[in-house]
């Protein structure tokens, strides 16, 4: 079974969580998608790079989510979400995913 890299899972969680929240108009449902992807990504990061790296990448995931809100006021919602998702994916690749 092929595993999807943690960075792809995390980026998908950020984009998917926002998309679900926007299209269903239920922020809580988007939060479930965001949290679920975060948990899956953290498990993969821990397997590939250890607990410390998983903690740092999880913090980056949460910071990206939080940072997308003020960024959206400057560049728009979708560009902000795609920007932070790309940043998390790149950081994940540098720290954990390239090891697998």
mmCIF file with all atom_site columns, N, CA and C in Angstrom, residues 37-87:
data_model
loop_
_atom_site.group_PDB
_atom_site.id
_atom_site.type_symbol
_atom_site.label_atom_id
_atom_site.label_alt_id
_atom_site.label_comp_id
_atom_site.label_asym_id
_atom_site.label_entity_id
_atom_site.label_seq_id
_atom_site.pdbx_PDB_ins_code
_atom_site.Cartn_x
_atom_site.Cartn_y
_atom_site.Cartn_z
_atom_site.occupancy
_atom_site.B_iso_or_equiv
_atom_site.pdbx_formal_charge
_atom_site.auth_seq_id
_atom_site.auth_comp_id
_atom_site.auth_asym_id
_atom_site.auth_atom_id
_atom_site.pdbx_PDB_model_num
ATOM 1   N N  . UNK A 1 37 ? -7.106 15.523 9.013  1.00 0.00 ? 37 UNK A N  1
ATOM 2   C CA . UNK A 1 37 ? -5.901 15.524 8.175  1.00 0.00 ? 37 UNK A CA 1
ATOM 3   C C  . UNK A 1 37 ? -4.668 15.823 9.012  1.00 0.00 ? 37 UNK A C  1
ATOM 4   N N  . UNK A 1 38 ? -4.796 16.717 9.985  1.00 0.00 ? 38 UNK A N  1
ATOM 5   C CA . UNK A 1 38 ? -3.667 17.029 10.857 1.00 0.00 ? 38 UNK A CA 1
ATOM 6   C C  . UNK A 1 38 ? -3.198 15.826 11.651 1.00 0.00 ? 38 UNK A C  1
ATOM 7   N N  . UNK A 1 39 ? -4.139 15.042 12.153 1.00 0.00 ? 39 UNK A N  1
ATOM 8   C CA . UNK A 1 39 ? -3.792 13.830 12.906 1.00 0.00 ? 39 UNK A CA 1
ATOM 9   C C  . UNK A 1 39 ? -3.096 12.815 12.001 1.00 0.00 ? 39 UNK A C  1
ATOM 10  N N  . UNK A 1 40 ? -3.641 12.595 10.812 1.00 0.00 ? 40 UNK A N  1
ATOM 11  C CA . UNK A 1 40 ? -3.015 11.651 9.878  1.00 0.00 ? 40 UNK A CA 1
ATOM 12  C C  . UNK A 1 40 ? -1.616 12.095 9.474  1.00 0.00 ? 40 UNK A C  1
ATOM 13  N N  . UNK A 1 41 ? -1.476 13.376 9.181  1.00 0.00 ? 41 UNK A N  1
ATOM 14  C CA . UNK A 1 41 ? -0.159 13.890 8.795  1.00 0.00 ? 41 UNK A CA 1
ATOM 15  C C  . UNK A 1 41 ? 0.831  13.743 9.943  1.00 0.00 ? 41 UNK A C  1
ATOM 16  N N  . UNK A 1 42 ? 0.407  14.049 11.159 1.00 0.00 ? 42 UNK A N  1
ATOM 17  C CA . UNK A 1 42 ? 1.301  13.940 12.321 1.00 0.00 ? 42 UNK A CA 1
ATOM 18  C C  . UNK A 1 42 ? 1.769  12.505 12.527 1.00 0.00 ? 42 UNK A C  1
ATOM 19  N N  . UNK A 1 43 ? 0.893  11.549 12.310 1.00 0.00 ? 43 UNK A N  1
ATOM 20  C CA . UNK A 1 43 ? 1.293  10.143 12.433 1.00 0.00 ? 43 UNK A CA 1
ATOM 21  C C  . UNK A 1 43 ? 2.372  9.792  11.418 1.00 0.00 ? 43 UNK A C  1
ATOM 22  N N  . UNK A 1 44 ? 2.204  10.264 10.197 1.00 0.00 ? 44 UNK A N  1
ATOM 23  C CA . UNK A 1 44 ? 3.207  9.986  9.170  1.00 0.00 ? 44 UNK A CA 1
ATOM 24  C C  . UNK A 1 44 ? 4.510  10.698 9.469  1.00 0.00 ? 44 UNK A C  1
ATOM 25  N N  . UNK A 1 45 ? 4.438  11.939 9.939  1.00 0.00 ? 45 UNK A N  1
ATOM 26  C CA . UNK A 1 45 ? 5.657  12.668 10.282 1.00 0.00 ? 45 UNK A CA 1
ATOM 27  C C  . UNK A 1 45 ? 6.411  11.963 11.395 1.00 0.00 ? 45 UNK A C  1
ATOM 28  N N  . UNK A 1 46 ? 5.686  11.460 12.375 1.00 0.00 ? 46 UNK A N  1
ATOM 29  C CA . UNK A 1 46 ? 6.334  10.760 13.490 1.00 0.00 ? 46 UNK A CA 1
ATOM 30  C C  . UNK A 1 46 ? 7.026  9.499  13.007 1.00 0.00 ? 46 UNK A C  1
ATOM 31  N N  . UNK A 1 47 ? 6.387  8.748  12.110 1.00 0.00 ? 47 UNK A N  1
ATOM 32  C CA . UNK A 1 47 ? 6.985  7.527  11.575 1.00 0.00 ? 47 UNK A CA 1
ATOM 33  C C  . UNK A 1 47 ? 8.247  7.824  10.774 1.00 0.00 ? 47 UNK A C  1
ATOM 34  N N  . UNK A 1 48 ? 8.222  8.889  10.021 1.00 0.00 ? 48 UNK A N  1
ATOM 35  C CA . UNK A 1 48 ? 9.352  9.185  9.127  1.00 0.00 ? 48 UNK A CA 1
ATOM 36  C C  . UNK A 1 48 ? 10.484 9.954  9.785  1.00 0.00 ? 48 UNK A C  1
ATOM 37  N N  . UNK A 1 49 ? 10.143 10.858 10.704 1.00 0.00 ? 49 UNK A N  1
ATOM 38  C CA . UNK A 1 49 ? 11.181 11.761 11.214 1.00 0.00 ? 49 UNK A CA 1
ATOM 39  C C  . UNK A 1 49 ? 11.244 11.842 12.737 1.00 0.00 ? 49 UNK A C  1
ATOM 40  N N  . UNK A 1 50 ? 10.359 11.149 13.445 1.00 0.00 ? 50 UNK A N  1
ATOM 41  C CA . UNK A 1 50 ? 10.409 11.152 14.901 1.00 0.00 ? 50 UNK A CA 1
ATOM 42  C C  . UNK A 1 50 ? 9.444  12.146 15.530 1.00 0.00 ? 50 UNK A C  1
ATOM 43  N N  . UNK A 1 51 ? 9.342  12.038 16.842 1.00 0.00 ? 51 UNK A N  1
ATOM 44  C CA . UNK A 1 51 ? 8.379  12.826 17.595 1.00 0.00 ? 51 UNK A CA 1
ATOM 45  C C  . UNK A 1 51 ? 8.632  14.318 17.592 1.00 0.00 ? 51 UNK A C  1
ATOM 46  N N  . UNK A 1 52 ? 9.895  14.713 17.701 1.00 0.00 ? 52 UNK A N  1
ATOM 47  C CA . UNK A 1 52 ? 10.204 16.147 17.716 1.00 0.00 ? 52 UNK A CA 1
ATOM 48  C C  . UNK A 1 52 ? 9.814  16.800 16.399 1.00 0.00 ? 52 UNK A C  1
ATOM 49  N N  . UNK A 1 53 ? 10.195 16.169 15.303 1.00 0.00 ? 53 UNK A N  1
ATOM 50  C CA . UNK A 1 53 ? 9.841  16.712 13.981 1.00 0.00 ? 53 UNK A CA 1
ATOM 51  C C  . UNK A 1 53 ? 8.329  16.745 13.800 1.00 0.00 ? 53 UNK A C  1
ATOM 52  N N  . UNK A 1 54 ? 7.644  15.707 14.266 1.00 0.00 ? 54 UNK A N  1
ATOM 53  C CA . UNK A 1 54 ? 6.189  15.676 14.148 1.00 0.00 ? 54 UNK A CA 1
ATOM 54  C C  . UNK A 1 54 ? 5.571  16.822 14.945 1.00 0.00 ? 54 UNK A C  1
ATOM 55  N N  . UNK A 1 55 ? 6.120  17.097 16.122 1.00 0.00 ? 55 UNK A N  1
ATOM 56  C CA . UNK A 1 55 ? 5.612  18.211 16.926 1.00 0.00 ? 55 UNK A CA 1
ATOM 57  C C  . UNK A 1 55 ? 5.826  19.552 16.254 1.00 0.00 ? 55 UNK A C  1
ATOM 58  N N  . UNK A 1 56 ? 7.001  19.740 15.689 1.00 0.00 ? 56 UNK A N  1
ATOM 59  C CA . UNK A 1 56 ? 7.310  21.002 15.003 1.00 0.00 ? 56 UNK A CA 1
ATOM 60  C C  . UNK A 1 56 ? 6.419  21.172 13.773 1.00 0.00 ? 56 UNK A C  1
ATOM 61  N N  . UNK A 1 57 ? 6.265  20.111 13.003 1.00 0.00 ? 57 UNK A N  1
ATOM 62  C CA . UNK A 1 57 ? 5.429  20.195 11.801 1.00 0.00 ? 57 UNK A CA 1
ATOM 63  C C  . UNK A 1 57 ? 3.955  20.374 12.158 1.00 0.00 ? 57 UNK A C  1
ATOM 64  N N  . UNK A 1 58 ? 3.514  19.755 13.233 1.00 0.00 ? 58 UNK A N  1
ATOM 65  C CA . UNK A 1 58 ? 2.133  19.962 13.682 1.00 0.00 ? 58 UNK A CA 1
ATOM 66  C C  . UNK A 1 58 ? 1.905  21.400 14.105 1.00 0.00 ? 58 UNK A C  1
ATOM 67  N N  . UNK A 1 59 ? 2.892  21.981 14.789 1.00 0.00 ? 59 UNK A N  1
ATOM 68  C CA . UNK A 1 59 ? 2.795  23.394 15.173 1.00 0.00 ? 59 UNK A CA 1
ATOM 69  C C  . UNK A 1 59 ? 2.763  24.281 13.928 1.00 0.00 ? 59 UNK A C  1
ATOM 70  N N  . UNK A 1 60 ? 3.542  23.926 12.913 1.00 0.00 ? 60 UNK A N  1
ATOM 71  C CA . UNK A 1 60 ? 3.533  24.685 11.662 1.00 0.00 ? 60 UNK A CA 1
ATOM 72  C C  . UNK A 1 60 ? 2.171  24.579 10.979 1.00 0.00 ? 60 UNK A C  1
ATOM 73  N N  . UNK A 1 61 ? 1.556  23.420 11.061 1.00 0.00 ? 61 UNK A N  1
ATOM 74  C CA . UNK A 1 61 ? 0.224  23.202 10.479 1.00 0.00 ? 61 UNK A CA 1
ATOM 75  C C  . UNK A 1 61 ? -0.801 24.115 11.144 1.00 0.00 ? 61 UNK A C  1
ATOM 76  N N  . UNK A 1 62 ? -0.789 24.147 12.466 1.00 0.00 ? 62 UNK A N  1
ATOM 77  C CA . UNK A 1 62 ? -1.719 25.000 13.207 1.00 0.00 ? 62 UNK A CA 1
ATOM 78  C C  . UNK A 1 62 ? -1.427 26.474 12.934 1.00 0.00 ? 62 UNK A C  1
ATOM 79  N N  . UNK A 1 63 ? -0.133 26.838 12.890 1.00 0.00 ? 63 UNK A N  1
ATOM 80  C CA . UNK A 1 63 ? 0.248  28.224 12.602 1.00 0.00 ? 63 UNK A CA 1
ATOM 81  C C  . UNK A 1 63 ? -0.183 28.630 11.197 1.00 0.00 ? 63 UNK A C  1
ATOM 82  N N  . UNK A 1 64 ? -0.094 27.705 10.254 1.00 0.00 ? 64 UNK A N  1
ATOM 83  C CA . UNK A 1 64 ? -0.532 28.001 8.885  1.00 0.00 ? 64 UNK A CA 1
ATOM 84  C C  . UNK A 1 64 ? -2.026 28.266 8.846  1.00 0.00 ? 64 UNK A C  1
ATOM 85  N N  . UNK A 1 65 ? -2.787 27.444 9.566  1.00 0.00 ? 65 UNK A N  1
ATOM 86  C CA . UNK A 1 65 ? -4.233 27.660 9.637  1.00 0.00 ? 65 UNK A CA 1
ATOM 87  C C  . UNK A 1 65 ? -4.532 29.035 10.233 1.00 0.00 ? 65 UNK A C  1
ATOM 88  N N  . UNK A 1 66 ? -3.897 29.343 11.342 1.00 0.00 ? 66 UNK A N  1
ATOM 89  C CA . UNK A 1 66 ? -4.132 30.638 11.998 1.00 0.00 ? 66 UNK A CA 1
ATOM 90  C C  . UNK A 1 66 ? -3.654 31.793 11.124 1.00 0.00 ? 66 UNK A C  1
ATOM 91  N N  . UNK A 1 67 ? -2.510 31.625 10.489 1.00 0.00 ? 67 UNK A N  1
ATOM 92  C CA . UNK A 1 67 ? -1.945 32.681 9.665  1.00 0.00 ? 67 UNK A CA 1
ATOM 93  C C  . UNK A 1 67 ? -2.702 32.934 8.384  1.00 0.00 ? 67 UNK A C  1
ATOM 94  N N  . UNK A 1 68 ? -3.463 31.954 7.939  1.00 0.00 ? 68 UNK A N  1
ATOM 95  C CA . UNK A 1 68 ? -4.222 32.141 6.697  1.00 0.00 ? 68 UNK A CA 1
ATOM 96  C C  . UNK A 1 68 ? -5.329 33.181 6.870  1.00 0.00 ? 68 UNK A C  1
ATOM 97  N N  . UNK A 1 69 ? -5.805 33.355 8.088  1.00 0.00 ? 69 UNK A N  1
ATOM 98  C CA . UNK A 1 69 ? -6.896 34.299 8.320  1.00 0.00 ? 69 UNK A CA 1
ATOM 99  C C  . UNK A 1 69 ? -6.469 35.756 8.085  1.00 0.00 ? 69 UNK A C  1
ATOM 100 N N  . UNK A 1 70 ? -5.408 36.249 8.723  1.00 0.00 ? 70 UNK A N  1
ATOM 101 C CA . UNK A 1 70 ? -5.007 37.628 8.420  1.00 0.00 ? 70 UNK A CA 1
ATOM 102 C C  . UNK A 1 70 ? -4.465 37.774 6.993  1.00 0.00 ? 70 UNK A C  1
ATOM 103 N N  . UNK A 1 71 ? -3.827 36.736 6.485  1.00 0.00 ? 71 UNK A N  1
ATOM 104 C CA . UNK A 1 71 ? -3.324 36.788 5.111  1.00 0.00 ? 71 UNK A CA 1
ATOM 105 C C  . UNK A 1 71 ? -4.479 36.921 4.121  1.00 0.00 ? 71 UNK A C  1
ATOM 106 N N  . UNK A 1 72 ? -5.602 36.265 4.405  1.00 0.00 ? 72 UNK A N  1
ATOM 107 C CA . UNK A 1 72 ? -6.766 36.328 3.519  1.00 0.00 ? 72 UNK A CA 1
ATOM 108 C C  . UNK A 1 72 ? -7.303 37.743 3.378  1.00 0.00 ? 72 UNK A C  1
ATOM 109 N N  . UNK A 1 73 ? -7.136 38.553 4.404  1.00 0.00 ? 73 UNK A N  1
ATOM 110 C CA . UNK A 1 73 ? -7.600 39.940 4.328  1.00 0.00 ? 73 UNK A CA 1
ATOM 111 C C  . UNK A 1 73 ? -6.767 40.756 3.341  1.00 0.00 ? 73 UNK A C  1
ATOM 112 N N  . UNK A 1 74 ? -5.544 40.293 3.078  1.00 0.00 ? 74 UNK A N  1
ATOM 113 C CA . UNK A 1 74 ? -4.662 41.024 2.167  1.00 0.00 ? 74 UNK A CA 1
ATOM 114 C C  . UNK A 1 74 ? -4.695 40.491 0.742  1.00 0.00 ? 74 UNK A C  1
ATOM 115 N N  . UNK A 1 75 ? -4.795 39.157 0.598  1.00 0.00 ? 75 UNK A N  1
ATOM 116 C CA . UNK A 1 75 ? -4.681 38.576 -0.741 1.00 0.00 ? 75 UNK A CA 1
ATOM 117 C C  . UNK A 1 75 ? -5.928 37.812 -1.188 1.00 0.00 ? 75 UNK A C  1
ATOM 118 N N  . UNK A 1 76 ? -6.888 37.638 -0.306 1.00 0.00 ? 76 UNK A N  1
ATOM 119 C CA . UNK A 1 76 ? -8.079 36.859 -0.622 1.00 0.00 ? 76 UNK A CA 1
ATOM 120 C C  . UNK A 1 76 ? -8.010 35.489 0.029  1.00 0.00 ? 76 UNK A C  1
ATOM 121 N N  . UNK A 1 77 ? -9.166 34.884 0.208  1.00 0.00 ? 77 UNK A N  1
ATOM 122 C CA . UNK A 1 77 ? -9.243 33.631 0.958  1.00 0.00 ? 77 UNK A CA 1
ATOM 123 C C  . UNK A 1 77 ? -8.539 32.464 0.263  1.00 0.00 ? 77 UNK A C  1
ATOM 124 N N  . UNK A 1 78 ? -8.902 32.200 -0.988 1.00 0.00 ? 78 UNK A N  1
ATOM 125 C CA . UNK A 1 78 ? -8.298 31.046 -1.658 1.00 0.00 ? 78 UNK A CA 1
ATOM 126 C C  . UNK A 1 78 ? -6.793 31.203 -1.855 1.00 0.00 ? 78 UNK A C  1
ATOM 127 N N  . UNK A 1 79 ? -6.297 32.364 -2.294 1.00 0.00 ? 79 UNK A N  1
ATOM 128 C CA . UNK A 1 79 ? -4.839 32.493 -2.408 1.00 0.00 ? 79 UNK A CA 1
ATOM 129 C C  . UNK A 1 79 ? -4.124 32.291 -1.069 1.00 0.00 ? 79 UNK A C  1
ATOM 130 N N  . UNK A 1 80 ? -4.734 32.767 0.020  1.00 0.00 ? 80 UNK A N  1
ATOM 131 C CA . UNK A 1 80 ? -4.128 32.585 1.338  1.00 0.00 ? 80 UNK A CA 1
ATOM 132 C C  . UNK A 1 80 ? -4.076 31.109 1.716  1.00 0.00 ? 80 UNK A C  1
ATOM 133 N N  . UNK A 1 81 ? -5.163 30.411 1.487  1.00 0.00 ? 81 UNK A N  1
ATOM 134 C CA . UNK A 1 81 ? -5.208 28.986 1.837  1.00 0.00 ? 81 UNK A CA 1
ATOM 135 C C  . UNK A 1 81 ? -4.207 28.195 0.992  1.00 0.00 ? 81 UNK A C  1
ATOM 136 N N  . UNK A 1 82 ? -4.176 28.457 -0.313 1.00 0.00 ? 82 UNK A N  1
ATOM 137 C CA . UNK A 1 82 ? -3.214 27.757 -1.163 1.00 0.00 ? 82 UNK A CA 1
ATOM 138 C C  . UNK A 1 82 ? -1.773 28.106 -0.789 1.00 0.00 ? 82 UNK A C  1
ATOM 139 N N  . UNK A 1 83 ? -1.535 29.352 -0.419 1.00 0.00 ? 83 UNK A N  1
ATOM 140 C CA . UNK A 1 83 ? -0.192 29.764 -0.025 1.00 0.00 ? 83 UNK A CA 1
ATOM 141 C C  . UNK A 1 83 ? 0.297  29.058 1.224  1.00 0.00 ? 83 UNK A C  1
ATOM 142 N N  . UNK A 1 84 ? -0.533 29.023 2.266  1.00 0.00 ? 84 UNK A N  1
ATOM 143 C CA . UNK A 1 84 ? -0.096 28.368 3.496  1.00 0.00 ? 84 UNK A CA 1
ATOM 144 C C  . UNK A 1 84 ? -0.041 26.854 3.316  1.00 0.00 ? 84 UNK A C  1
ATOM 145 N N  . UNK A 1 85 ? -0.927 26.293 2.494  1.00 0.00 ? 85 UNK A N  1
ATOM 146 C CA . UNK A 1 85 ? -0.876 24.855 2.224  1.00 0.00 ? 85 UNK A CA 1
ATOM 147 C C  . UNK A 1 85 ? 0.426  24.494 1.522  1.00 0.00 ? 85 UNK A C  1
ATOM 148 N N  . UNK A 1 86 ? 0.831  25.317 0.564  1.00 0.00 ? 86 UNK A N  1
ATOM 149 C CA . UNK A 1 86 ? 2.104  25.082 -0.116 1.00 0.00 ? 86 UNK A CA 1
ATOM 150 C C  . UNK A 1 86 ? 3.289  25.202 0.819  1.00 0.00 ? 86 UNK A C  1
ATOM 151 N N  . UNK A 1 87 ? 3.236  26.172 1.711  1.00 0.00 ? 87 UNK A N  1
ATOM 152 C CA . UNK A 1 87 ? 4.327  26.350 2.679  1.00 0.00 ? 87 UNK A CA 1
ATOM 153 C C  . UNK A 1 87 ? 4.436  25.148 3.609  1.00 0.00 ? 87 UNK A C  1
#
